[in-house]
Coordinates of C-alpha atoms in Angstrom, one line a residue:
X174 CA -23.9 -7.5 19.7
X175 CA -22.9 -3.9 19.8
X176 CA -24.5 -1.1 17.2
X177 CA -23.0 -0.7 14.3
X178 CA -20.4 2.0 13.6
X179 CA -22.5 4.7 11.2
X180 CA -19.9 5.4 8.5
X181 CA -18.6 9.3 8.0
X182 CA -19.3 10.6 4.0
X183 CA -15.4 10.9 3.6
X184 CA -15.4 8.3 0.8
X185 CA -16.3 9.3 -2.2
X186 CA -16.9 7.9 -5.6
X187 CA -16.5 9.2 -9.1
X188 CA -19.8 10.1 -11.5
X189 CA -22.2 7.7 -12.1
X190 CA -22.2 6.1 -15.7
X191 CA -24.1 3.4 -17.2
X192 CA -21.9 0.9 -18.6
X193 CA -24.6 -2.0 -18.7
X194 CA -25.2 -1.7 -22.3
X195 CA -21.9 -3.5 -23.2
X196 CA -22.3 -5.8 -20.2
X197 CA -21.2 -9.7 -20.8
X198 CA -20.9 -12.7 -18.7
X199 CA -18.8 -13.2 -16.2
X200 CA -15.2 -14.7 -16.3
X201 CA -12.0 -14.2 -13.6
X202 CA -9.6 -14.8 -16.3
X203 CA -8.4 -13.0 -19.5
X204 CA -6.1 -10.2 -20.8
X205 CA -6.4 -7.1 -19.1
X206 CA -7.8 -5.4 -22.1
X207 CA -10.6 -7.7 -22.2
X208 CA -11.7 -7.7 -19.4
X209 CA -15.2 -9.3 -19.1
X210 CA -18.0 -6.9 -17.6
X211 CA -20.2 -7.6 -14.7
X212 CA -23.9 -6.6 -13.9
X213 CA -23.4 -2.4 -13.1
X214 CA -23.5 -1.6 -9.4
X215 CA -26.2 1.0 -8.7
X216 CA -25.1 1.8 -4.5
X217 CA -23.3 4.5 -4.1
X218 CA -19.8 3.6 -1.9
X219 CA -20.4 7.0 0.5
X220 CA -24.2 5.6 1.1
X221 CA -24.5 3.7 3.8
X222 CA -27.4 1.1 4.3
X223 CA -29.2 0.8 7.7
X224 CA -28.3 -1.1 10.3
X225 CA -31.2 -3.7 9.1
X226 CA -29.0 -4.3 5.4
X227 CA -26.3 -5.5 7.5
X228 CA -28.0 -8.3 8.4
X229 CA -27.5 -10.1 5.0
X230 CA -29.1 -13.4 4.4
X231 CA -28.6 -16.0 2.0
X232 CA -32.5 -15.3 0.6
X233 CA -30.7 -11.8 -1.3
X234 CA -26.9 -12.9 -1.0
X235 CA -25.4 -9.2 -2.1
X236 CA -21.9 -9.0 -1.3
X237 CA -21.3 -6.2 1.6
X238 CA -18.3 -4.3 2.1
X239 CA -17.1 -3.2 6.1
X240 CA -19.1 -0.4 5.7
X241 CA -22.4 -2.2 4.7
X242 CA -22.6 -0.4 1.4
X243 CA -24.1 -3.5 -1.5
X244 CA -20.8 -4.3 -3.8
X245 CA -20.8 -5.6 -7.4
X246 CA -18.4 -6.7 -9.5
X247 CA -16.5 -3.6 -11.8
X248 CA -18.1 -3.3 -14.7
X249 CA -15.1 -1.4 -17.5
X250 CA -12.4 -2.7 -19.3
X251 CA -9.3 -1.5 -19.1
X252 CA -8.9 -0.6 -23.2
X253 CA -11.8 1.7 -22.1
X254 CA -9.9 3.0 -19.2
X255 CA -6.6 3.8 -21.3
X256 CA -9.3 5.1 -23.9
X257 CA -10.4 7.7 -21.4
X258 CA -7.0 9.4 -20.9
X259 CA -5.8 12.4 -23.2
X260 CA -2.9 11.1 -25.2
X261 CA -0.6 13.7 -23.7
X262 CA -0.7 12.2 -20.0
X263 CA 1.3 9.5 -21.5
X264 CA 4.2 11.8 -22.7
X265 CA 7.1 11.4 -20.1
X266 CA 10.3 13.9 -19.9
X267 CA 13.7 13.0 -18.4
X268 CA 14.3 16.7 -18.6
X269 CA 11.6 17.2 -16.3
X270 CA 12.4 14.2 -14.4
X271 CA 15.6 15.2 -13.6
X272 CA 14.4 18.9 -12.5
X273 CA 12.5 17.2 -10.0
X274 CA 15.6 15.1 -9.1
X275 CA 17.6 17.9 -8.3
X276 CA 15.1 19.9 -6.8
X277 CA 14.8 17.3 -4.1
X278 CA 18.7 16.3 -3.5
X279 CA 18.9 20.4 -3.6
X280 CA 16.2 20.5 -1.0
X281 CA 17.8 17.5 1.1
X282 CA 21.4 19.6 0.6
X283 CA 20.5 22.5 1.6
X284 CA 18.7 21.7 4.8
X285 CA 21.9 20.2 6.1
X286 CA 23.8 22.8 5.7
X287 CA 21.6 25.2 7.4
X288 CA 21.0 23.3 10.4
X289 CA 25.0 22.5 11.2
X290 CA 26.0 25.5 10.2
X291 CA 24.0 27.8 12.2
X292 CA 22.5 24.9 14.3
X293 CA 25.5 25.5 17.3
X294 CA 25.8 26.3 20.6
X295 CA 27.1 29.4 20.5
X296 CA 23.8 30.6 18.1
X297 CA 21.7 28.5 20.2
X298 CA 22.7 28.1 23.8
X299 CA 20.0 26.2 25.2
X300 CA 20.6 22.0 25.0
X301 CA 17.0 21.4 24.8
X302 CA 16.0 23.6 22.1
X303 CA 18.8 22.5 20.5
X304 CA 17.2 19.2 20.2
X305 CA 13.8 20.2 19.5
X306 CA 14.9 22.1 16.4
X307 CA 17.5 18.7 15.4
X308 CA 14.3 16.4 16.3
X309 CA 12.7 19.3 13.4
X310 CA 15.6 18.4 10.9
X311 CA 15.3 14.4 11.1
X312 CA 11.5 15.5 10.2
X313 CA 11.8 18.0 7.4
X314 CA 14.7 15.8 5.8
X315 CA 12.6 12.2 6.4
X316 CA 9.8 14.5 3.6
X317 CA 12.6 15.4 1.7
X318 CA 13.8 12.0 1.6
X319 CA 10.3 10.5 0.7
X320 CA 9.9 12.7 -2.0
X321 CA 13.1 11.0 -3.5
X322 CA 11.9 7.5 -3.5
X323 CA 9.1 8.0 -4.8
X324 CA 10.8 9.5 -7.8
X325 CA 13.0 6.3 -7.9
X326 CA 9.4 4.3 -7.4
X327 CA 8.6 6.4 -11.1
X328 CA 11.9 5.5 -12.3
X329 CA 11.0 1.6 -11.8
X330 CA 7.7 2.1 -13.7
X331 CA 9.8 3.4 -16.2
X332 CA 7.7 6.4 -16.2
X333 CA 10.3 8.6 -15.1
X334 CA 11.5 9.0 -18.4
X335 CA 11.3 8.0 -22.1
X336 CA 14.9 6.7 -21.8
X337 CA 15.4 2.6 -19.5
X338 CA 18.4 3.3 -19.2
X339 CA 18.1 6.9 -17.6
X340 CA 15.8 5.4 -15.6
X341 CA 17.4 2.3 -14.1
X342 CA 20.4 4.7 -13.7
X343 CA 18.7 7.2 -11.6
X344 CA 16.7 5.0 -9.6
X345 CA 19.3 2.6 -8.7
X346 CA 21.8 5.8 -7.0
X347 CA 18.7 7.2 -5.9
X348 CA 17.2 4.1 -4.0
X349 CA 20.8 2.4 -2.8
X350 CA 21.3 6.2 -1.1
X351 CA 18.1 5.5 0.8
X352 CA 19.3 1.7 1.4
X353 CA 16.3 0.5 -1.2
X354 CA 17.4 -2.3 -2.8
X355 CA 16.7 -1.0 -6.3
X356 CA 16.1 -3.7 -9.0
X357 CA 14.7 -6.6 -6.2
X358 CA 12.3 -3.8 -5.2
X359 CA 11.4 -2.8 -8.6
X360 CA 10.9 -6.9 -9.5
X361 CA 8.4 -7.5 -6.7
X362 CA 6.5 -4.2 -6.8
X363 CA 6.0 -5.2 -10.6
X364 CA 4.7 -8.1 -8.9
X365 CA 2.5 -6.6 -6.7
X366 CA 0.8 -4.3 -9.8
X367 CA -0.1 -7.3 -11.8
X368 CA -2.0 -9.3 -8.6
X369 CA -3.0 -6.5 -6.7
X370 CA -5.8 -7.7 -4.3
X371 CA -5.1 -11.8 -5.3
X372 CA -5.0 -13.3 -2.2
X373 CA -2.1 -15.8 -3.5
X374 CA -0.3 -13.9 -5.6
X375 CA -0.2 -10.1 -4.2
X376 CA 3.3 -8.5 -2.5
X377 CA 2.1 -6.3 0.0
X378 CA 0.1 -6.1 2.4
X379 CA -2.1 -9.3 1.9
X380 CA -4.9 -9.4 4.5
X381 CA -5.2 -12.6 7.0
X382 CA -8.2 -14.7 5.9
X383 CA -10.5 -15.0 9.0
X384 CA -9.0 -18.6 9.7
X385 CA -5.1 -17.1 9.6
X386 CA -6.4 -14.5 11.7
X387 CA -7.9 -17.1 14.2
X388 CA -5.1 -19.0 14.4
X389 CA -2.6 -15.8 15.2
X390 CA -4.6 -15.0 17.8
X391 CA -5.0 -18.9 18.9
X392 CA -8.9 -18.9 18.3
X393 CA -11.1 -21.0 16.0
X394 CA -12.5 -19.3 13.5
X395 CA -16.1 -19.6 14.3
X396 CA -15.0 -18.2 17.6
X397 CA -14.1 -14.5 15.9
X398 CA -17.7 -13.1 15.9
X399 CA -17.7 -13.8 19.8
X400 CA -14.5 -12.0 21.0
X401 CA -14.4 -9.3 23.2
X402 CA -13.1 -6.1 21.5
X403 CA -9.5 -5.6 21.1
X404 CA -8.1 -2.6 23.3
X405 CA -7.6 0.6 21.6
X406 CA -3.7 0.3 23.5
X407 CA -2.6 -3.0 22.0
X408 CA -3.8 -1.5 18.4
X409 CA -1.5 1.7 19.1
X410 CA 1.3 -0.9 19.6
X411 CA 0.6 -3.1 16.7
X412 CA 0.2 0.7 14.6
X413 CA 4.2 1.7 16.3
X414 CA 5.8 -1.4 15.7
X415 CA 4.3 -1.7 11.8
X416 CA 5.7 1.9 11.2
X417 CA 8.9 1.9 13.3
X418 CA 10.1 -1.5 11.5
X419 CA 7.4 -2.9 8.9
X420 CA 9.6 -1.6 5.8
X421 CA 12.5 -3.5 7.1
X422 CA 10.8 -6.0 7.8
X423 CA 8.8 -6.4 4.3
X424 CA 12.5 -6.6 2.9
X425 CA 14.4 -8.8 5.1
X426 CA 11.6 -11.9 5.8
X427 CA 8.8 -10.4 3.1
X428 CA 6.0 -9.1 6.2
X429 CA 2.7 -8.6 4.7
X430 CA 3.7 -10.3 1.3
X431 CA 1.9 -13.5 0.3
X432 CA 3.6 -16.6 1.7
X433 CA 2.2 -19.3 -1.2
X434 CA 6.1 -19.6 -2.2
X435 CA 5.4 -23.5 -3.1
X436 CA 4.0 -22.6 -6.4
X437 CA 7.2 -20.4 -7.7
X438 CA 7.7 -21.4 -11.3
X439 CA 11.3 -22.6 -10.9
X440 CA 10.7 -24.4 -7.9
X441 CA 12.4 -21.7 -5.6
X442 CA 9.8 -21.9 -3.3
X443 CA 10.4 -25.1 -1.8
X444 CA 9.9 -25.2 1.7
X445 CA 10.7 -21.6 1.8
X446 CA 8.5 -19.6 4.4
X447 CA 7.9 -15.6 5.2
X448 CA 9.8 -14.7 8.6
X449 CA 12.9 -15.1 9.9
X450 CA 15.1 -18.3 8.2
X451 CA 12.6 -19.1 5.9
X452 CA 14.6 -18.0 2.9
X453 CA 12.3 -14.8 1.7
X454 CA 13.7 -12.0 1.2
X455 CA 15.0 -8.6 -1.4
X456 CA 18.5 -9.7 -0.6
X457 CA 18.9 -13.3 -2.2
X458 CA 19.5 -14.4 -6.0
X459 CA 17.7 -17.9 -4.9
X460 CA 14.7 -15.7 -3.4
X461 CA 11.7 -17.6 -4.2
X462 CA 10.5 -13.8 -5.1
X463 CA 13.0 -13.7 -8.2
X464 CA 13.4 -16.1 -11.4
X465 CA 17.3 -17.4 -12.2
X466 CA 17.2 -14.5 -15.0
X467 CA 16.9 -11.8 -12.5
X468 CA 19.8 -13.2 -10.1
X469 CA 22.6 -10.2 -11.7
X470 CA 20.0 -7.3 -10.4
X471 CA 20.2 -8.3 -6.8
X472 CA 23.6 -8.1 -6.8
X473 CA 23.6 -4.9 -8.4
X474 CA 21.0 -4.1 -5.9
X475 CA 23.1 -5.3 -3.1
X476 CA 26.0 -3.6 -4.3
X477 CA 24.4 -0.3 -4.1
X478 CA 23.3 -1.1 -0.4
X479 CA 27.0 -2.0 0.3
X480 CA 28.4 1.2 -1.6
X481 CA 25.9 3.4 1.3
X482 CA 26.9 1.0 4.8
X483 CA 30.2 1.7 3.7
X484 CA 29.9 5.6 3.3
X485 CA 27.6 5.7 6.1
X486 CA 30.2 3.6 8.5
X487 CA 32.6 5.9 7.2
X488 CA 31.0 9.2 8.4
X489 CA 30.1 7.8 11.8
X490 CA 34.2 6.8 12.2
X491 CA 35.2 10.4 11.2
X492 CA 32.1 12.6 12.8
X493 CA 30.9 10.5 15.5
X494 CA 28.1 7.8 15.6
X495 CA 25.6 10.3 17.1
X496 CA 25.8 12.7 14.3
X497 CA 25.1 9.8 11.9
X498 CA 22.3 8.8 13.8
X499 CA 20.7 12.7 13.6
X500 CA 22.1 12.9 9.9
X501 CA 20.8 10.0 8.2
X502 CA 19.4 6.9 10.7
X503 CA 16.5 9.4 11.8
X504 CA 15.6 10.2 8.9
X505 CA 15.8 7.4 7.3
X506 CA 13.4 6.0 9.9
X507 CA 10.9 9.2 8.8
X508 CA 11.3 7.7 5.2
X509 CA 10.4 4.1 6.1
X510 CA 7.4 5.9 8.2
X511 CA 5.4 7.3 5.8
X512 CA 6.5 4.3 2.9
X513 CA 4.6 2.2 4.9
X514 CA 1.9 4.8 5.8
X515 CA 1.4 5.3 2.3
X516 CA 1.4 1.4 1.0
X517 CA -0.8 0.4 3.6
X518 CA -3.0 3.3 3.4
X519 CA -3.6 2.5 -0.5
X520 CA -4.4 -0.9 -0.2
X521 CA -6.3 -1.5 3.2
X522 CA -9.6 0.3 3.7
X523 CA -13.5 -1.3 4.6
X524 CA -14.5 -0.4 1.5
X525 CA -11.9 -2.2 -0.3
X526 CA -12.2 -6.6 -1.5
X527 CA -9.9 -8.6 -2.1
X528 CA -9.7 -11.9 -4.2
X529 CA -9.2 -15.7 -4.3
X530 CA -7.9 -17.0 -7.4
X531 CA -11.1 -17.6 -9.1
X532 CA -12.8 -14.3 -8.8
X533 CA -9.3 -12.1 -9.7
X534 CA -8.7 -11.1 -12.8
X535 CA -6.6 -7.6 -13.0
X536 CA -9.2 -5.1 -13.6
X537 CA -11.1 -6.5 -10.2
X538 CA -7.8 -5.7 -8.4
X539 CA -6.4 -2.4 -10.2
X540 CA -10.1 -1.2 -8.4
X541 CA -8.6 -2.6 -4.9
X542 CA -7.2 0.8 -3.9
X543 CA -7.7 4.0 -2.8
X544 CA -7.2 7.8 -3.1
X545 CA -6.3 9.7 -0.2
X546 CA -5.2 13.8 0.5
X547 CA -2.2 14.8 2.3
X548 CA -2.4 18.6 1.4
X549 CA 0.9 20.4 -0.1
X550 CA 3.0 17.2 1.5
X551 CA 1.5 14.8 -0.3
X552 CA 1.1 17.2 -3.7
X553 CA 4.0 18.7 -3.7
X554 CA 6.6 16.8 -1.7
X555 CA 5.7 13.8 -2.2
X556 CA 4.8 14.0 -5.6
X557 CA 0.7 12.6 -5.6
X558 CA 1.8 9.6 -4.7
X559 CA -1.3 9.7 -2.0
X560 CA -3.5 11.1 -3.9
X561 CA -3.7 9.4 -7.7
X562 CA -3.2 6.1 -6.5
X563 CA -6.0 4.4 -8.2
X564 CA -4.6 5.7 -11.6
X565 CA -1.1 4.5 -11.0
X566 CA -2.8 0.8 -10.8
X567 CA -4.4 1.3 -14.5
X568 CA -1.6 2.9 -16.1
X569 CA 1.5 3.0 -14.3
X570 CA 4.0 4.6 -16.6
X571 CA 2.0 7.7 -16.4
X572 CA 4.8 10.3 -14.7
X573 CA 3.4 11.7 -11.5
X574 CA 2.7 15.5 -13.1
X575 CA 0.1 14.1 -15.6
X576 CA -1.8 11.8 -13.0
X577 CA -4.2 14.3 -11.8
X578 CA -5.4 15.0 -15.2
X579 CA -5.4 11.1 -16.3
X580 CA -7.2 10.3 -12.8
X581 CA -10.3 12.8 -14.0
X582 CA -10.6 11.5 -17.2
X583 CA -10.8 7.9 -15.8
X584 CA -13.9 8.3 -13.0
X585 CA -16.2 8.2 -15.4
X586 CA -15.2 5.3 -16.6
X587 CA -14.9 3.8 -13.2
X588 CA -18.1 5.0 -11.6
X589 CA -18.6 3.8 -8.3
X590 CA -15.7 1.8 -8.3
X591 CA -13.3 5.0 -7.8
X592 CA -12.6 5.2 -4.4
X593 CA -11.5 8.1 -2.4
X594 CA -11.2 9.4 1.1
X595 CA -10.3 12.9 1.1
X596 CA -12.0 14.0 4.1
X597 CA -10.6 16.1 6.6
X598 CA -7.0 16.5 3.9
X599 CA -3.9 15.5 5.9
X600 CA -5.4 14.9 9.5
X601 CA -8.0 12.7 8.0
X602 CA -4.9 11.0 6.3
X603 CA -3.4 10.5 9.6
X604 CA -6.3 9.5 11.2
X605 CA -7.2 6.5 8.8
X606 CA -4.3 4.5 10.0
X607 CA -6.0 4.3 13.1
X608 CA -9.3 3.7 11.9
X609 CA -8.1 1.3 9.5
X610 CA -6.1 -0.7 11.9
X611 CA -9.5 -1.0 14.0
X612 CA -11.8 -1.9 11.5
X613 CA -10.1 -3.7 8.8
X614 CA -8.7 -7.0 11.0
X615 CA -9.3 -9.7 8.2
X616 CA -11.4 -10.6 5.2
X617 CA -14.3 -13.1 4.9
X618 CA -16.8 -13.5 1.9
X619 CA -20.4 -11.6 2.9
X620 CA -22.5 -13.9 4.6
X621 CA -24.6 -16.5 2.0
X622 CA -22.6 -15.6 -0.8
X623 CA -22.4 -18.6 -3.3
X624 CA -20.8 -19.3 -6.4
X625 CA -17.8 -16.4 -7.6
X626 CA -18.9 -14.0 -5.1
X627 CA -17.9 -16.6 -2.2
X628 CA -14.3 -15.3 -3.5
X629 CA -14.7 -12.1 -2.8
X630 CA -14.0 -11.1 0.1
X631 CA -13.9 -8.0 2.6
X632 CA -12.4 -6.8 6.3
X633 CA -14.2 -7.7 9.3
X634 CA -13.0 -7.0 12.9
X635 CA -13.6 -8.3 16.1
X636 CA -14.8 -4.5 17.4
X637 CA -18.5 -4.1 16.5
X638 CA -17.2 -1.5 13.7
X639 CA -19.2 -2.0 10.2
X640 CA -20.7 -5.3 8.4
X641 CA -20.7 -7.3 11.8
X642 CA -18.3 -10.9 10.9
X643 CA -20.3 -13.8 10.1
X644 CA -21.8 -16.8 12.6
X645 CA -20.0 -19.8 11.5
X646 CA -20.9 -23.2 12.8
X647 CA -17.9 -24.4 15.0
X648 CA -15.8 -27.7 12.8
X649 CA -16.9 -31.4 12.9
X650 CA -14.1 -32.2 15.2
X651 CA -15.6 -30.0 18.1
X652 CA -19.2 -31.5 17.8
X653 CA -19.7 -32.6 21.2
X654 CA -16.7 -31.1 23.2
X655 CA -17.0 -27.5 25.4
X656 CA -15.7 -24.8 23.8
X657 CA -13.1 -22.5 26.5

């Protein structure tokens, strides 16, 4: 076996508090605002055991994350988490909303203009700077362009404003112009907030369980602790293809969503599938990801999307399909980038678990995420999107300018259980795709956990990085045969 990966400090918790006083028994079910307690973790999340602690057996049983840092069950409620925030973080402003609208479409405007109006040959002769400087423009406008999703994300939280209907009004012209499908979006993300980190139930990236992972990859799954590491090459490729087309792909045949359709309350879900023809997607009224009540918002969704092909078919028949493709398709590609950078850099980390049905309850999974720093892009362009994640999962019609504040007031309250990786500030950001794709392959339950804790479950990977996968015993049906 190869030595084990010694984890960098860059994750960092929140101040210690002792919440064992209150504690209770134990229960995955239940309201969010009673939330039953669990015995108080006392290991730190940006400690890291020694190479010995790895090696867990089922005499101690503690649940291990990738890093090998001990993991117990959070420990607050979430009354005591909307407790902890000042009252006025909750005060929301369509004035100030709107500011930050128009300082964004302003921002988006105005770079256009500059660049093809003194963007020309005859100011700048040479072809190749030319495009250097237009390859600069698809860039600057793809921030630009982020910046104004993610005030139409606020505006489906309805934290955007006091006012729904300000809100549904903004974010619908705000979202079709960036061809988001506004309402079917804003139905599954709500989705995805109330069963972050269940297994069955979440609507984004989901992880593989070590036997879907196995079977991708055409192994059994006692076979995973044996495989050679993957190359550092075909990870790049996997990393390209997830950020060149993974947005597009989430909304067309639902990638990284859960794919447990059967159980849709209507019975949509019938032998309906993620991928291509399997009759999952943001597009469909009979979408096993809707209910028959929300069939009239995606067709206002799709009509939005319409309302843009047809514009955008319109300017490349009058200016010329190339200049569409620098105007908008470029950066529009930029925009899906870092939407998918962002998603799966909240939700997939070593340190993070995620849940089967018996061991979720919604203040287990709110605690699924992470914090992460993108300097004066991520602040100021992009709104803190990156970097008050965690908060947005308690409490997400908080508006964007208050979540700093709320985010201090709840790490007490979380402890431990914050989690943030701010190291290094926007190179670290870009770096922990990387790392993430490496180390964070597919989740397993620790080694000899019993009982709930068998349902919780954390990334392993088949590259000697972190809490090494466990030995599992190959199935009955191969007693007695050679393995390949």
């Amino acid at each position: 076996m190869s030595t084990i990966t010694q984890r960098k400090s860059g994750i960092q918790n929140g101040p210690q508090v002792d919440l064992s006083a209150s504690s209770s028994s134990s229960s995955a079910t239940g309201s969010p605002e009673d939330t039953p307690r669990q015995s108080p973790s006392s290991t730190s999340l940006s400690s890291l055991g020694s190479e010995n602690a790895m090696e867990v057996t089922s005499a101690n049983m503690k649940m291990l994350d990738g890093y090998g840092n001990e993991f117990k069950l959070p420990d607050f409620t979430i009354k005591e988490i909307r407790d902890a925030i000042p009252a006025h973080c909750f005060e929301r402003s369509g004035t100030r909303g709107l500011a930050y609208v128009a300082r964004d479409i302003l921002s988006l405007a105005t770079t256009f203009y500059l660049f093809n109006t003194y963007l020309t040959p005859e100011n700048v002769p040479s072809t190749a700077l030319r495009a250097i400087l237009w390859a600069v423009y698809t860039f600057v406008q793809g921030l630009f362009g982020t910046g104004l999703w993610v005030l139409s994300h606020e505006c489906g939280h309805q934290s955007f404003s006091p006012s729904k209907i300000l809100n549904d009004t903004v974010g619908w012209f705000c979202h079709s112009a960036l061809l988001v499908p506004y309402f079917s979006w804003k139905i599954s993300h709500g989705k995805h907030h109330k069963a972050t980190g269940h297994l069955e139930r979440d609507m984004v990236f989901v992880p593989k369980t070590r036997q879907q992972y196995a079977s991708k990859m055409g192994y059994y799954a006692h076979e995973l602790s044996e495989l050679l590491e993957e190359t550092p090459i075909l990870t790049a490729g996997t990393m390209v293809g997830q950020q060149l087309v993974g947005w597009i792909l989430y909304l067309t045949v639902n990638t990284t969503g859960h794919n447990c359709h059967e159980r849709q309350s209507e019975g949509r879900g019938k032998g309906k599938r993620n991928g291509l023809g399997g009759g999952v997607n943001h597009f469909d009224p009979s979408s096993p990801l809707y209910e028959s009540k929300d069939s009239h918002l995606v067709l206002l969704s799709d009509l939005g999307l319409a309302i843009t092909a047809s514009a955008l078919v319109a300017i490349g028949k009058n200016f010329g399909w190339a200049n569409l493709v620098v105007w908008y398709i470029l950066p529009y590609l930029w925009v899906n980038h870092w939407l998918v950078a962002i998603t799966y850099l909240q939700h997939t980390d070593p340190s993070l678990p995620h849940y089967e049905p018996h061991a979720w309850n919604f203040t287990r999974g709110a605690a699924a995420t992470i914090d992460r720093e993108f300097g004066w892009i991520g602040r100021y362009l992009f709104h803190g999107i990156i970097e008050t994640h965690v908060l947005h999962h308690y409490v997400s019609t908080i508006p964007f300018y208050h979540a700093d504040e709320a985010t201090s007031a709840i790490k007490p309250v979380m402890g431990q259980h914050y989690r943030s990786d701010f190291q290094d500030g926007p190179v670290g950001f870009l770096k922990s795709m990387y790392k993430s794709a490496r180390w964070c392959q597919w989740v397993e339950p620790s080694e000899g956990a019993q009982g709930e804790n068998k349902g919780v479950l954390f990334y392993r990977n088949r590259n000697g990085l972190g809490t090494r996968p466990q030995k599992m015993a190959p199935p009955p049906e191969m007693n007695g045969k050679i393995l390949s």
